[in-house]
Coordinates of C-alpha atoms in Angstrom, one line a residue:
Chain A
M1 CA 118.0 106.5 87.1
A2 CA 114.7 104.7 88.6
N3 CA 113.7 107.8 90.5
S4 CA 115.4 110.8 89.2
S5 CA 112.3 112.0 87.0
E6 CA 109.4 111.1 90.0
F7 CA 107.9 114.1 90.8
P8 CA 108.0 114.6 94.8
L9 CA 104.7 114.1 96.9
W10 CA 102.8 117.1 98.3
E11 CA 100.0 116.9 100.7
V12 CA 96.8 119.1 99.8
F13 CA 94.9 121.2 102.3
I14 CA 91.6 122.8 101.3
R15 CA 89.2 125.3 102.7
S16 CA 85.9 124.4 101.6
H17 CA 84.0 127.7 102.4
G18 CA 85.1 130.9 103.9
G19 CA 85.5 130.9 107.5
L20 CA 86.3 127.1 107.7
N21 CA 89.8 125.7 108.4
H22 CA 91.8 124.1 105.7
K23 CA 91.4 120.4 105.7
H24 CA 93.8 117.7 104.6
V25 CA 91.9 116.4 101.5
G26 CA 94.8 113.8 100.1
S27 CA 98.1 114.1 98.2
L28 CA 99.6 114.4 94.8
H29 CA 102.8 114.7 92.7
A30 CA 104.2 117.9 91.5
A31 CA 107.7 119.0 90.3
D32 CA 107.3 122.3 92.4
A33 CA 105.1 124.3 94.5
Q34 CA 103.6 126.1 92.0
M35 CA 102.7 122.8 89.9
A36 CA 101.3 121.2 93.1
L37 CA 99.0 124.0 93.5
E38 CA 97.6 124.0 90.3
H39 CA 97.5 119.9 90.4
A40 CA 95.9 120.4 93.4
R41 CA 93.2 122.6 91.8
D42 CA 92.8 120.2 88.8
V43 CA 92.7 116.9 90.9
Y44 CA 90.6 118.1 94.1
T45 CA 88.3 121.2 93.4
R46 CA 86.8 119.9 90.5
R47 CA 83.4 119.9 92.3
M48 CA 83.6 123.3 93.9
E49 CA 84.9 121.8 96.7
G50 CA 87.0 124.7 97.9
V51 CA 87.9 128.5 98.1
S52 CA 91.5 128.1 99.0
I53 CA 94.5 125.7 98.8
W54 CA 97.7 124.7 100.5
V55 CA 100.3 122.4 99.4
V56 CA 103.1 121.2 101.5
P57 CA 105.7 118.9 100.7
S58 CA 105.1 115.6 102.4
T59 CA 108.5 115.5 103.5
A60 CA 108.1 118.8 105.5
I61 CA 105.4 117.1 107.5
T62 CA 106.4 115.8 110.9
A63 CA 103.8 113.4 112.9
S64 CA 103.5 112.3 116.2
D65 CA 104.5 108.8 116.8
P66 CA 101.9 106.1 117.2
A67 CA 103.8 104.8 119.9
D68 CA 103.6 107.9 121.9
T69 CA 99.8 108.0 121.9
D70 CA 99.6 107.1 125.6
P71 CA 102.0 109.6 126.9
F72 CA 100.8 112.2 124.5
F73 CA 96.8 112.1 124.5
E74 CA 96.2 110.0 127.9
P75 CA 97.0 113.1 130.1
A76 CA 94.2 115.1 128.7
K77 CA 91.8 112.3 129.7
D78 CA 90.9 113.0 133.4
K79 CA 91.5 116.8 133.3
I80 CA 87.4 116.9 133.4
Y81 CA 87.6 120.2 134.8
R82 CA 88.5 122.0 131.5
H83 CA 85.1 121.2 130.4
P84 CA 81.9 123.2 131.2
T85 CA 80.0 120.0 132.4
F86 CA 82.3 119.7 135.3
Y87 CA 80.6 122.5 137.0
D88 CA 77.1 122.5 138.7
I89 CA 75.1 125.3 138.3
P90 CA 71.5 125.5 139.7
E91 CA 68.7 124.7 137.1
G92 CA 67.2 127.6 135.3
L93 CA 70.3 130.0 135.3
K94 CA 70.5 131.3 132.0
H95 CA 73.3 132.4 129.5
M96 CA 75.8 130.1 131.1
Chain B
M1 CA 109.8 88.1 120.7
S2 CA 107.6 89.2 123.3
T3 CA 107.1 92.6 122.1
Q4 CA 106.3 91.2 118.6
V5 CA 103.6 89.2 120.1
S6 CA 101.9 91.8 122.1
L7 CA 102.3 94.2 118.8
E8 CA 100.3 91.7 116.9
E9 CA 97.8 91.2 119.6
R10 CA 97.2 95.0 119.7
F11 CA 97.0 95.3 116.1
Q12 CA 94.5 92.6 115.9
A13 CA 92.7 94.1 118.8
R14 CA 92.0 97.1 117.0
I15 CA 91.2 95.2 113.9
D16 CA 88.5 93.5 115.7
A17 CA 87.4 96.5 117.3
E18 CA 87.2 98.0 113.9
Q19 CA 89.3 100.9 114.7
K20 CA 91.4 102.2 111.5
I21 CA 95.0 101.3 110.9
E22 CA 96.9 104.4 110.0
P23 CA 100.2 104.6 107.9
K24 CA 102.5 104.9 110.8
D25 CA 100.9 102.2 113.0
W26 CA 102.8 99.3 113.5
M27 CA 101.3 96.6 111.1
P28 CA 102.4 92.7 110.2
E29 CA 104.1 92.6 107.0
A30 CA 101.5 90.4 105.3
Y31 CA 98.8 92.8 106.0
R32 CA 100.9 95.8 104.5
K33 CA 101.8 93.5 101.4
T34 CA 98.3 92.4 100.8
L35 CA 97.3 96.2 101.2
I36 CA 99.8 97.1 98.7
R37 CA 98.5 94.4 96.2
Q38 CA 94.8 95.1 96.2
I39 CA 95.0 99.2 96.5
S40 CA 97.4 99.2 93.8
Q41 CA 95.4 96.5 91.4
H42 CA 92.6 98.7 92.2
A43 CA 94.7 101.8 91.1
H44 CA 95.7 100.2 87.9
S45 CA 92.0 99.2 87.1
E46 CA 91.1 102.9 87.2
V47 CA 93.7 104.1 84.9
V48 CA 93.6 101.3 82.5
G49 CA 89.7 101.9 82.8
M50 CA 90.1 105.1 81.0
L51 CA 91.4 103.4 77.8
P52 CA 88.3 101.7 76.5
E53 CA 85.9 104.6 77.2
G54 CA 88.6 107.2 75.9
N55 CA 88.4 105.1 72.6
W56 CA 85.0 107.2 72.2
I57 CA 85.7 110.9 73.1
T58 CA 86.3 112.3 69.9
R59 CA 83.6 110.2 68.5
A60 CA 80.7 110.9 71.1
P61 CA 77.5 112.0 69.2
S62 CA 76.8 115.3 71.0
L63 CA 78.8 117.9 73.0
R64 CA 76.6 117.3 75.9
R65 CA 77.7 113.5 76.0
K66 CA 81.2 114.6 75.0
V67 CA 81.8 116.7 78.4
A68 CA 79.9 114.1 80.1
L69 CA 82.1 111.3 79.0
L70 CA 85.4 113.3 79.5
A71 CA 84.3 114.2 82.9
K72 CA 83.7 110.6 83.8
I73 CA 87.2 109.3 82.2
Q74 CA 89.0 112.5 84.1
D75 CA 87.3 111.3 87.4
E76 CA 89.0 107.6 86.8
A77 CA 92.6 109.5 86.6
G78 CA 91.4 111.0 89.9
H79 CA 90.3 107.8 91.4
G80 CA 93.5 106.1 90.3
L81 CA 95.5 109.0 91.8
Y82 CA 93.9 108.9 95.3
L83 CA 94.3 105.3 95.3
Y84 CA 97.7 105.4 94.1
S85 CA 98.3 107.9 97.0
A86 CA 96.8 105.9 99.5
A87 CA 99.3 102.9 98.5
E88 CA 102.1 105.2 98.7
T89 CA 101.5 105.6 102.3
L90 CA 102.4 102.2 102.7
G91 CA 106.1 103.1 101.7
I92 CA 106.0 102.1 98.0
S93 CA 106.4 104.7 95.3
R94 CA 104.2 105.4 92.5
E95 CA 106.9 104.8 90.0
E96 CA 107.6 101.3 91.7
L97 CA 103.8 100.6 91.2
Y98 CA 104.0 101.9 87.6
N99 CA 106.6 99.6 86.5
E100 CA 104.8 96.8 88.2
L101 CA 101.9 97.2 85.9
L102 CA 104.0 98.0 82.9
S103 CA 106.4 95.1 83.4
G104 CA 102.8 92.8 83.6
K105 CA 103.6 91.6 87.2
A106 CA 100.6 93.6 88.9
K107 CA 97.1 92.9 87.6
Y108 CA 94.1 95.0 87.0
S109 CA 90.5 94.4 86.4
S110 CA 90.3 91.9 83.2
I111 CA 87.0 93.7 82.4
F112 CA 89.1 96.3 80.7
N113 CA 90.4 93.9 78.2
Y114 CA 87.3 93.9 76.4
P115 CA 86.7 96.3 73.4
T116 CA 84.5 99.1 73.2
L117 CA 82.9 98.2 69.7
T118 CA 80.1 100.7 69.3
W119 CA 79.2 104.4 71.3
A120 CA 76.5 102.0 72.9
D121 CA 79.4 100.5 75.1
M122 CA 79.9 103.7 76.8
G123 CA 76.3 103.1 78.1
A124 CA 76.7 99.7 78.8
V125 CA 80.0 99.9 80.6
G126 CA 78.8 103.0 82.7
W127 CA 75.5 101.2 83.6
L128 CA 76.9 97.5 84.0
V129 CA 80.3 98.1 84.9
D130 CA 80.1 100.9 86.8
G131 CA 77.3 99.6 88.8
A132 CA 79.0 96.8 89.6
A133 CA 81.9 98.4 90.8
I134 CA 80.1 100.6 92.8
M135 CA 78.3 97.6 94.8
N136 CA 81.7 96.1 95.6
Q137 CA 83.5 99.3 96.4
V138 CA 80.7 100.5 98.9
A139 CA 82.1 97.8 101.3
L140 CA 85.7 99.2 101.0
C141 CA 84.7 102.6 102.4
K142 CA 84.8 100.6 105.5
C143 CA 87.7 98.7 105.4
S144 CA 90.6 98.8 108.1
Y145 CA 93.2 100.8 106.6
G146 CA 92.5 104.6 106.8
P147 CA 93.9 106.1 103.5
Y148 CA 92.1 103.4 101.7
A149 CA 89.0 103.8 103.4
R150 CA 89.1 107.5 103.0
A151 CA 89.8 107.2 99.3
M152 CA 87.2 105.2 98.6
V153 CA 84.6 107.2 100.3
R154 CA 85.9 109.8 97.9
V155 CA 85.7 107.7 94.9
C156 CA 82.4 106.5 95.6
K157 CA 80.9 110.0 96.0
E158 CA 82.2 110.8 92.6
E159 CA 81.4 107.6 90.9
S160 CA 77.3 107.9 91.6
F161 CA 76.8 110.1 88.5
H162 CA 78.7 107.3 86.4
Q163 CA 76.2 105.0 86.3
R164 CA 73.2 107.2 85.7
Q165 CA 75.1 108.7 82.6
G166 CA 75.3 105.3 81.2
F167 CA 71.6 104.3 81.9
E168 CA 70.5 107.6 80.4
L169 CA 72.7 107.0 77.6
L170 CA 70.8 103.7 76.9
L171 CA 67.5 104.9 77.6
T172 CA 68.0 107.7 74.7
L173 CA 69.2 104.8 72.4
S174 CA 66.3 102.3 73.5
K175 CA 63.7 105.2 72.5
G176 CA 65.8 105.9 69.3
T177 CA 65.7 104.3 65.9
P178 CA 65.6 100.5 65.6
E179 CA 69.3 100.6 64.7
Q180 CA 69.9 102.4 67.9
H181 CA 67.8 100.4 69.9
A182 CA 69.5 97.0 68.4
M183 CA 73.1 98.5 69.1
A184 CA 72.1 99.1 72.6
Q185 CA 70.8 95.8 73.3
D186 CA 74.1 94.4 71.4
A187 CA 76.3 96.2 74.0
I188 CA 74.2 94.9 76.8
N189 CA 74.6 91.3 75.4
R190 CA 78.2 91.4 75.3
W191 CA 78.9 93.4 78.6
W192 CA 76.4 91.3 80.7
W193 CA 78.5 88.5 81.5
P194 CA 81.9 90.4 81.8
S195 CA 80.4 92.6 84.5
M196 CA 79.1 89.6 86.5
M197 CA 82.4 88.2 86.5
M198 CA 83.6 91.3 88.3
F199 CA 82.0 89.9 91.9
G200 CA 84.7 86.9 91.3
P201 CA 84.7 83.1 90.9
N202 CA 81.6 81.3 92.0
D203 CA 80.2 79.7 94.8
S204 CA 81.4 76.1 95.3
D205 CA 85.0 77.1 93.8
S206 CA 85.7 79.9 96.1
P207 CA 87.1 79.0 99.6
H208 CA 86.9 82.5 101.2
S209 CA 84.3 83.3 103.9
A210 CA 83.9 86.7 102.0
Q211 CA 82.2 84.7 99.3
S212 CA 78.7 84.5 101.0
M213 CA 79.0 88.3 101.1
R214 CA 80.1 88.5 97.5
W215 CA 77.4 86.3 96.4
K216 CA 74.9 88.7 98.5
I217 CA 76.0 91.6 96.6
K218 CA 76.1 89.8 93.1
Q219 CA 72.2 88.8 93.8
K220 CA 71.7 92.4 94.8
F221 CA 73.3 93.8 91.3
V222 CA 71.3 91.0 89.4
D223 CA 68.0 92.0 91.4
M224 CA 68.7 95.7 90.5
I225 CA 69.2 95.4 86.8
A226 CA 66.7 92.8 86.0
E227 CA 64.4 95.3 87.0
Q228 CA 66.1 98.5 85.6
I229 CA 66.3 96.8 82.1
K230 CA 62.6 96.4 81.9
V231 CA 62.8 100.4 81.8
L232 CA 65.1 100.2 79.2
N233 CA 62.8 97.7 77.2
M234 CA 65.7 95.4 76.6
T235 CA 66.8 92.1 77.7
L236 CA 69.7 90.4 79.4
P237 CA 71.5 87.5 77.6
D238 CA 70.4 85.1 80.2
P239 CA 67.9 82.4 79.6
D240 CA 67.8 81.3 83.3
L241 CA 66.8 84.6 84.5
R242 CA 63.4 84.5 86.0
W243 CA 62.0 85.8 89.2
N244 CA 61.6 83.3 91.9
E245 CA 58.7 84.1 94.2
E246 CA 59.7 81.8 96.9
R247 CA 63.3 83.4 97.4
G248 CA 61.9 86.8 96.8
H249 CA 64.7 87.3 94.2
Y250 CA 65.6 86.8 90.5
D251 CA 67.6 83.3 89.6
F252 CA 70.3 83.5 87.1
G253 CA 72.5 81.3 85.2
T254 CA 76.2 80.4 85.4
I255 CA 79.3 82.0 83.9
D256 CA 81.5 80.7 81.3
W257 CA 84.6 80.6 83.5
T258 CA 86.6 79.3 80.5
E259 CA 86.0 82.6 78.8
F260 CA 87.3 84.7 82.0
N261 CA 90.2 82.6 82.7
E262 CA 91.5 83.2 78.9
V263 CA 90.9 86.9 79.5
L264 CA 92.5 86.4 83.0
K265 CA 95.5 84.9 81.7
G266 CA 96.2 87.5 79.1
N267 CA 94.4 86.2 76.2
G268 CA 91.8 88.9 76.2
P269 CA 91.1 90.9 73.1
C270 CA 92.7 93.9 74.1
N271 CA 95.0 92.9 76.7
R272 CA 98.2 93.6 75.0
E273 CA 96.8 96.8 73.6
R274 CA 95.9 98.5 77.0
L275 CA 99.6 97.9 78.5
A276 CA 101.1 98.8 75.3
A277 CA 99.2 102.2 75.7
R278 CA 99.7 102.8 79.1
R279 CA 103.5 102.1 78.3
K280 CA 103.6 104.5 75.3
A281 CA 102.2 107.2 77.6
W282 CA 104.6 106.8 80.5
E283 CA 107.7 106.3 78.3
E284 CA 106.8 109.1 76.2
G285 CA 105.8 111.5 79.5
A286 CA 109.8 110.8 80.6
W287 CA 111.2 113.7 79.2
V288 CA 108.6 116.0 80.5
R289 CA 108.8 115.0 83.6
E290 CA 112.8 115.2 83.7
A291 CA 112.5 118.6 82.1
A292 CA 109.9 120.1 84.9
M293 CA 112.3 118.4 87.4
A294 CA 115.1 120.0 86.0
H295 CA 113.4 123.2 85.9
A296 CA 112.3 123.1 89.7
A297 CA 116.0 122.2 90.9
K298 CA 117.6 125.3 88.8
R299 CA 114.8 127.6 90.4
Q300 CA 115.5 126.2 93.8
Q301 CA 119.2 126.9 93.2
S302 CA 118.7 130.5 92.0
V303 CA 116.5 131.3 95.3
Chain C
M1 CA 77.1 137.9 63.8
R2 CA 76.4 134.5 63.1
D3 CA 79.7 133.6 61.3
F4 CA 81.6 135.6 63.9
L5 CA 79.9 133.3 66.7
L6 CA 80.9 130.4 64.8
L7 CA 84.4 131.4 64.4
L8 CA 84.3 131.7 68.3
A9 CA 82.4 128.5 68.7
D10 CA 84.6 126.4 66.0
N11 CA 88.0 127.7 67.5
T12 CA 87.0 126.4 70.8
Q13 CA 85.5 123.4 69.7
I14 CA 88.4 122.2 68.0
L15 CA 91.0 122.9 70.2
G16 CA 88.9 121.4 73.2
H17 CA 88.6 118.3 70.7
R18 CA 92.4 118.2 70.5
L19 CA 92.9 118.3 74.1
G20 CA 90.1 115.6 74.6
E21 CA 92.6 113.2 72.6
W22 CA 95.2 113.3 75.5
C23 CA 92.7 111.9 78.0
G24 CA 94.3 108.6 79.3
H25 CA 97.7 109.5 77.8
G26 CA 99.3 112.0 79.5
P27 CA 103.0 112.3 80.7
E28 CA 101.4 111.9 84.3
L29 CA 98.1 111.3 85.8
E30 CA 97.9 115.1 87.2
I31 CA 98.9 116.5 84.0
D32 CA 96.5 114.5 82.1
M33 CA 93.5 115.7 84.5
A34 CA 94.9 119.1 84.1
M35 CA 94.4 119.1 80.3
T36 CA 91.1 117.3 80.3
N37 CA 89.7 120.3 82.4
L38 CA 91.2 122.7 79.6
A39 CA 89.0 120.5 77.2
L40 CA 86.0 120.7 79.4
D41 CA 86.3 124.7 79.6
L42 CA 86.8 125.1 76.0
I43 CA 84.0 122.7 74.8
G44 CA 81.9 124.6 77.4
Q45 CA 82.5 127.6 75.7
S46 CA 81.9 126.5 72.4
R47 CA 78.4 125.2 73.5
N48 CA 77.5 128.6 74.6
Y49 CA 78.5 130.0 71.3
Y50 CA 76.6 127.6 69.4
Q51 CA 73.8 127.9 71.4
Y52 CA 73.7 131.6 70.7
A53 CA 74.3 131.0 66.9
A54 CA 71.3 128.6 66.9
D55 CA 69.0 130.9 68.8
L56 CA 69.8 133.8 66.4
E57 CA 68.8 131.4 63.5
G58 CA 65.7 130.4 64.9
A59 CA 65.6 127.8 62.6
G60 CA 65.1 125.1 65.2
R61 CA 68.4 123.9 65.0
T62 CA 70.8 122.9 68.1
E63 CA 74.3 123.2 69.0
D64 CA 75.1 119.7 67.9
D65 CA 73.7 120.5 64.3
L66 CA 75.9 123.3 64.0
A67 CA 79.0 121.6 65.8
Y68 CA 78.5 118.0 63.8
L69 CA 76.1 118.7 60.8
R70 CA 78.3 121.3 58.9
D71 CA 80.8 120.6 56.2
A72 CA 84.3 120.8 56.7
R73 CA 84.7 123.8 54.5
E74 CA 82.0 125.6 56.1
F75 CA 84.3 125.6 59.3
R76 CA 85.3 129.0 60.5
N77 CA 88.2 128.0 63.2
C78 CA 91.9 129.1 62.8
L79 CA 94.2 126.4 61.4
L80 CA 96.4 126.5 64.7
V81 CA 93.7 125.0 66.9
E82 CA 93.2 122.0 64.6
Q83 CA 97.0 121.2 64.7
P84 CA 97.6 117.6 65.7
N85 CA 98.8 117.2 69.6
G86 CA 102.3 116.1 68.5
D87 CA 104.4 115.6 71.5
F88 CA 103.6 117.5 74.8
A89 CA 105.8 120.4 73.6
H90 CA 103.8 120.6 70.4
T91 CA 100.8 120.8 72.5
V92 CA 102.1 123.4 75.0
A93 CA 103.3 125.6 72.4
R94 CA 100.1 125.4 70.0
N95 CA 97.9 126.0 73.3
F96 CA 100.2 128.9 74.1
L97 CA 100.0 130.6 70.9
F98 CA 96.2 130.1 70.9
D99 CA 95.9 131.2 75.0
S100 CA 98.0 134.3 74.5
W101 CA 95.5 135.5 71.9
H102 CA 92.7 134.0 73.2
F103 CA 93.0 135.9 76.4
F104 CA 93.5 139.4 75.0
F105 CA 90.7 138.5 72.5
L106 CA 88.2 137.8 75.5
Q107 CA 89.2 140.8 77.5
A108 CA 88.3 143.1 74.5
L109 CA 85.1 140.9 74.1
C110 CA 83.8 141.5 77.4
Q111 CA 83.2 145.1 76.1
S112 CA 81.0 143.7 73.4
N113 CA 77.7 145.8 73.1
D114 CA 76.0 142.5 72.5
D115 CA 74.9 141.5 76.2
R116 CA 75.0 137.9 75.4
L117 CA 78.2 137.7 74.2
A118 CA 79.6 139.7 76.6
A119 CA 78.4 137.6 79.5
I120 CA 80.0 134.6 77.8
A121 CA 83.2 136.3 77.4
V122 CA 83.1 137.4 80.9
K123 CA 82.5 133.6 82.0
S124 CA 85.3 132.4 79.8
V125 CA 88.1 135.1 80.4
K126 CA 88.2 133.4 83.9
E127 CA 88.9 129.9 82.4
V128 CA 91.1 131.1 79.9
T129 CA 93.2 133.0 82.3
Y130 CA 94.1 129.9 83.9
H131 CA 94.9 128.3 80.5
L132 CA 97.3 130.9 79.6
R133 CA 99.1 130.3 82.8
W134 CA 99.4 126.6 82.2
S135 CA 100.6 126.9 79.2
S136 CA 103.0 129.9 79.8
E137 CA 104.1 127.9 83.0
W138 CA 105.0 124.8 80.6
V139 CA 106.8 126.9 78.1
I140 CA 109.1 128.2 80.7
R141 CA 109.4 124.7 82.4
L142 CA 110.4 122.8 79.1
G143 CA 112.4 125.8 77.7
D144 CA 114.6 125.9 81.0
G145 CA 114.5 122.1 81.7
T146 CA 116.8 120.0 79.9
E147 CA 118.4 120.0 76.7
E148 CA 116.1 117.9 75.2
S149 CA 112.8 119.6 76.4
H150 CA 114.5 122.7 75.1
K151 CA 115.1 121.6 71.6
R152 CA 111.5 119.9 71.6
I153 CA 109.8 123.3 72.5
Q154 CA 112.0 125.3 70.1
D155 CA 111.0 122.7 67.1
A156 CA 107.5 123.1 68.3
F157 CA 107.3 126.9 68.1
D158 CA 109.3 126.6 64.7
N159 CA 106.6 124.4 63.2
L160 CA 103.6 126.5 64.5
W161 CA 104.9 129.8 64.1
T162 CA 103.5 130.2 60.6
Y163 CA 99.9 129.9 62.1
R164 CA 100.1 133.0 64.4
G165 CA 99.2 135.4 62.1
E166 CA 95.9 134.2 61.2
L167 CA 94.9 134.9 64.6
L168 CA 95.5 138.7 63.8
A169 CA 94.4 138.9 60.5
P170 CA 90.6 139.7 60.4
A171 CA 88.1 138.0 58.3
P172 CA 85.5 140.4 56.7
Y173 CA 83.0 139.2 59.2
E174 CA 85.5 140.0 62.0
T175 CA 85.9 143.5 60.6
E176 CA 82.3 143.7 60.4
A177 CA 81.8 142.7 63.8
A178 CA 84.2 145.2 65.2
N179 CA 82.8 148.1 63.5
A180 CA 79.3 147.2 64.8
G181 CA 80.7 147.4 68.0
Y182 CA 80.0 143.5 69.2
G183 CA 83.1 142.1 68.3
V184 CA 86.7 142.8 68.9
D185 CA 89.4 145.1 66.8
L186 CA 92.1 142.7 66.6
H187 CA 94.7 145.4 65.9
A188 CA 94.4 146.6 69.3
I189 CA 95.3 143.2 70.9
S190 CA 97.6 142.6 68.6
S191 CA 100.5 144.8 70.6
R192 CA 99.6 143.3 74.0
K193 CA 100.1 139.9 72.7
C194 CA 103.3 140.2 71.3
S195 CA 104.3 141.8 74.4
T196 CA 103.4 138.8 76.4
F197 CA 105.1 136.4 74.0
S198 CA 108.5 138.3 74.2
A199 CA 108.5 138.5 77.9
L200 CA 107.9 135.1 78.1
T201 CA 110.6 133.9 75.6
Q202 CA 113.0 136.6 77.4
T203 CA 112.5 134.8 80.9
Q204 CA 112.9 131.3 79.1
S205 CA 116.5 132.4 77.8
G206 CA 117.3 134.5 80.8
N207 CA 117.2 131.0 82.9
E208 CA 119.6 129.3 80.8

């Protein structure tokens, strides 16, 4: 009984202006996707914060495990050749 | 055992380095419990805090005031929602949190157990109560738990109009008829000390190291209000309030904690009324939530 | 013109007032906030109409003089909007009956030959499109949801059905407004409203 009528949790992503990515802004409860979308509109765009909304059931999100932080993200650290500052070019060279 | 120690050490190192702790990160059980208690208490306060002001929606004296008040109370619902969501990331459901509130197990800010007797109270609550709350809350935007800190950033951003609308309301009354002026003064008299109590127990009685921080915030609040009240052409109900040239701050009197403790114990004027209103809303909403869930399930099946 | 404006102003003000009563007492926080948004839209609309009416008078009165200082008898609103909230189903049914009329009414009002009135309608119809969606979806949810919710929404419609006729029965100043081109021909929108309603009730029974 206790949890029978609790609305499931949804994560809300909002595009604040045309051309930008959707960004996670928070979560809310709703019975179905349509309701979640409308609740997101009523809760998270009251001050013109957005032009587009995504809602995703919280249970549908797969997140990386904090315990994996090192094997996941450390290896990128020393690949400095991926950044333009790694390469020396003559001073005064334009448009590069 | 050794992993446990290193987990704790790592956690502490991150706190010391002022890094944010996120929902899936390992955290000591005590930290989790304290957070749940603190965040949910905060959420409950927002939601219960809707009631004393809701009392005046239908009687707001102009359409402009009415939409402002509605929008402000709606913000409080939103703040409750953001905070419940933050608490939920710690592994407790909103329903469980509600149940703790409705059973009287969880606390909410005692300030909302005072009645809102006149329209001027809408001004005093906005100016003094929200004013005090904002000063307390700004610090929370930097707290160690990511979801709480992010919720508070949003809350603080939205709150900024609340205090202004309260002050503007009082200023209008102050410049109105003698009766309106008197009504505003009366509201300030009633809300001053309760809002001072929002900064927590006093100096000598409080063991916490956070206490000196609190004291500073409280002093800042007094200094701010003592100046603003001059613009309102009114007074604060504290005979000891005076500018101290030497300290560069206002001196102020001591709070009557016996009254506060009574309110805290549940003997405030509106404790029962507030909880009863929340309980009624929740219980009478049960069939609505059940219907929505049943409909969603049927639609899912038919797809 | 003044009477016609006051009708629109009073309708929206009173329904906004009723919805405002829900604030802090909704079945769930999200639904509470949704209803407050509806209330804010409606009161905003009423202010536009009152301000216009006050300007027309040219007597220095304000929106609030018109909203607050007229006697009950002088209010032009339909009886439907002033019906008490009752339970959530009652509110949903009342709003649906009003929204499904209001939406078509405003669509027609966008064609008003009065520029200011047409501008208000253009702004309002966007808000009311959302209102109609909100109440329609809740009619379906409650009708289809559980035995209890079905009974409650059915009871609500049974109780409120009698008030619907007034929406489509023009008062003399509404006929005058329609004839003069700044108002709305209620006969023209009545068929559209009816088809919306029957489509919705069919969805409801189809799902059972």
